[in-house]
Structure formats: C-alpha cells, structure tokens
Amino acid sequence: MGGKIFATLSLEREGFGVLLLNPEQQAGMVQDEPEIFSPVPGGWGRKGSARVCLAKVTPDILEAALQTAWRLKGAGSDKKAISKGGTDDRLLSSVARRPRRK
C-alpha cells in the first residue's frame, strides 16, 4: 500500500502470516484469540507485529485482521485515533467474539 507493507507471509513455512500492527492492536488480538494470534518473537513483536496461525484462522477473522493492519499503514496522521480504540479495533473484536463454527 503506497510502498508500505502491512502483512507478509514471511513465516509461511512455519505456518504463520505476519501482520504489522501497533502494540495495542497486537495485544487486543492476542487477548481475543490466543490460539490464532501471537507476538512475533524478538524486536518486531515488541513493536506490535503479530503472527497469525494460518491453519486456525477463519476467513472472517483474517479479513478483519488484514483490514486493521491495512488501515493502520494507510492512516498516516490518524494512527493515534486507531490505536486508541478506533473502528479498526472494534471491527476485529466484534468478529473475533463471534461463536466459532464447528
């Protein structure tokens, strides 16, 4: 997006995608869905990057998570608004709290 990366498959061999988030968004996703989301080990994780377990994530949760990462990179001066509970965080939380299909 405009030369900015918001998600990668750099850990695909290990079964993960990676979302470039801020620390607050990462913490919310990990708290809501700890079987799906986890911090990337090391410095990237401390800055907010999150791993997504590709085998466990549902399409609707993945879509919401990707939209959150995409909007963060495109928000520019609105990054503070997003990190303080903007619609992106609420979108993921509402999707993540839906009952899982079995």
Tab-separated table of C-alpha atoms in Angstrom:
chain	number	residue	atom	x	y	z
A	1	MET	CA	0.000	0.000	0.000
A	2	GLY	CA	1.843	3.062	-1.202
A	3	GLY	CA	5.138	1.216	-0.714
A	4	LYS	CA	4.254	0.289	2.891
A	5	ILE	CA	3.943	-3.337	3.961
A	6	PHE	CA	1.026	-4.167	6.257
A	7	ALA	CA	1.147	-8.002	6.144
A	8	THR	CA	3.520	-10.697	4.915
A	9	LEU	CA	3.838	-14.437	4.504
A	10	SER	CA	7.469	-14.360	5.624
A	11	LEU	CA	6.757	-17.076	8.222
A	12	GLU	CA	4.548	-19.188	5.965
A	13	ARG	CA	6.922	-22.159	6.181
A	14	GLU	CA	6.285	-22.209	9.934
A	15	GLY	CA	2.522	-21.934	9.337
A	16	PHE	CA	2.113	-18.230	10.079
A	17	GLY	CA	1.284	-14.993	8.346
A	18	VAL	CA	2.508	-11.722	9.867
A	19	LEU	CA	0.524	-8.532	10.491
A	20	LEU	CA	2.307	-5.237	11.109
A	21	LEU	CA	0.274	-3.666	13.907
A	22	ASN	CA	0.874	-1.355	16.820
A	23	PRO	CA	1.414	-2.874	20.292
A	24	GLU	CA	-2.140	-2.100	21.450
A	25	GLN	CA	-3.741	-3.780	18.448
A	26	GLN	CA	-1.452	-6.782	18.796
A	27	ALA	CA	-2.316	-7.145	22.485
A	28	GLY	CA	-6.041	-6.974	21.745
A	29	MET	CA	-5.852	-9.647	19.056
A	30	VAL	CA	-3.726	-11.944	21.216
A	31	GLN	CA	-6.138	-11.475	24.125
A	32	ASP	CA	-9.242	-12.081	21.967
A	33	GLU	CA	-7.879	-15.103	20.060
A	34	PRO	CA	-4.697	-16.522	21.668
A	35	GLU	CA	-4.884	-19.719	19.606
A	36	ILE	CA	-4.746	-17.672	16.396
A	37	PHE	CA	-2.601	-14.601	17.175
A	38	SER	CA	0.758	-14.340	18.940
A	39	PRO	CA	3.533	-11.739	19.044
A	40	VAL	CA	6.336	-12.208	16.521
A	41	PRO	CA	9.408	-13.223	18.562
A	42	GLY	CA	12.014	-10.509	19.117
A	43	GLY	CA	12.049	-6.826	18.299
A	44	TRP	CA	9.344	-6.921	15.635
A	45	GLY	CA	6.953	-8.410	18.176
A	46	ARG	CA	7.807	-5.764	20.768
A	47	LYS	CA	6.869	-3.138	18.158
A	48	GLY	CA	3.472	-4.765	17.541
A	49	SER	CA	3.925	-7.334	14.783
A	50	ALA	CA	1.700	-10.366	15.254
A	51	ARG	CA	1.815	-13.894	13.897
A	52	VAL	CA	-1.402	-15.394	12.541
A	53	CYS	CA	-1.765	-19.182	12.670
A	54	LEU	CA	-2.935	-19.889	9.138
A	55	ALA	CA	-4.313	-23.343	9.969
A	56	LYS	CA	-6.622	-21.982	12.688
A	57	VAL	CA	-7.755	-18.569	11.475
A	58	THR	CA	-11.220	-18.310	9.928
A	59	PRO	CA	-11.707	-16.220	6.783
A	60	ASP	CA	-13.773	-13.574	8.575
A	61	ILE	CA	-11.233	-13.100	11.378
A	62	LEU	CA	-8.368	-12.982	8.870
A	63	GLU	CA	-10.199	-10.401	6.780
A	64	ALA	CA	-10.818	-8.157	9.804
A	65	ALA	CA	-7.200	-8.506	10.956
A	66	LEU	CA	-5.858	-7.666	7.491
A	67	GLN	CA	-8.152	-4.641	7.288
A	68	THR	CA	-6.862	-3.450	10.658
A	69	ALA	CA	-3.225	-3.710	9.535
A	70	TRP	CA	-4.012	-2.125	6.159
A	71	ARG	CA	-5.829	0.812	7.722
A	72	LEU	CA	-3.010	1.402	10.201
A	73	LYS	CA	-0.490	1.765	7.362
A	74	GLY	CA	-2.834	3.995	5.377
A	75	ALA	CA	-3.967	6.102	8.303
A	76	GLY	CA	-0.944	8.422	8.344
A	77	SER	CA	-1.815	11.123	10.849
A	78	ASP	CA	-4.790	9.091	12.100
A	79	LYS	CA	-2.600	6.375	13.682
A	80	LYS	CA	-3.239	7.766	17.172
A	81	ALA	CA	-7.002	7.573	16.661
A	82	ILE	CA	-6.797	3.957	15.551
A	83	SER	CA	-4.576	2.908	18.461
A	84	LYS	CA	-6.986	4.495	20.962
A	85	GLY	CA	-9.914	2.257	20.108
A	86	GLY	CA	-10.948	3.418	16.656
A	87	THR	CA	-13.213	1.400	14.419
A	88	ASP	CA	-10.437	-0.997	13.403
A	89	ASP	CA	-10.088	-2.431	16.911
A	90	ARG	CA	-13.850	-2.670	17.358
A	91	LEU	CA	-14.201	-4.398	13.985
A	92	LEU	CA	-11.750	-7.125	14.923
A	93	SER	CA	-13.178	-7.536	18.414
A	94	SER	CA	-16.710	-7.972	17.106
A	95	VAL	CA	-15.594	-10.561	14.565
A	96	ALA	CA	-13.293	-12.376	16.965
A	97	ARG	CA	-16.021	-12.716	19.596
A	98	ARG	CA	-18.477	-14.415	17.247
A	99	PRO	CA	-19.125	-18.054	18.074
A	100	ARG	CA	-16.794	-20.321	16.142
A	101	ARG	CA	-18.171	-22.662	13.518
A	102	LYS	CA	-17.556	-26.317	14.207
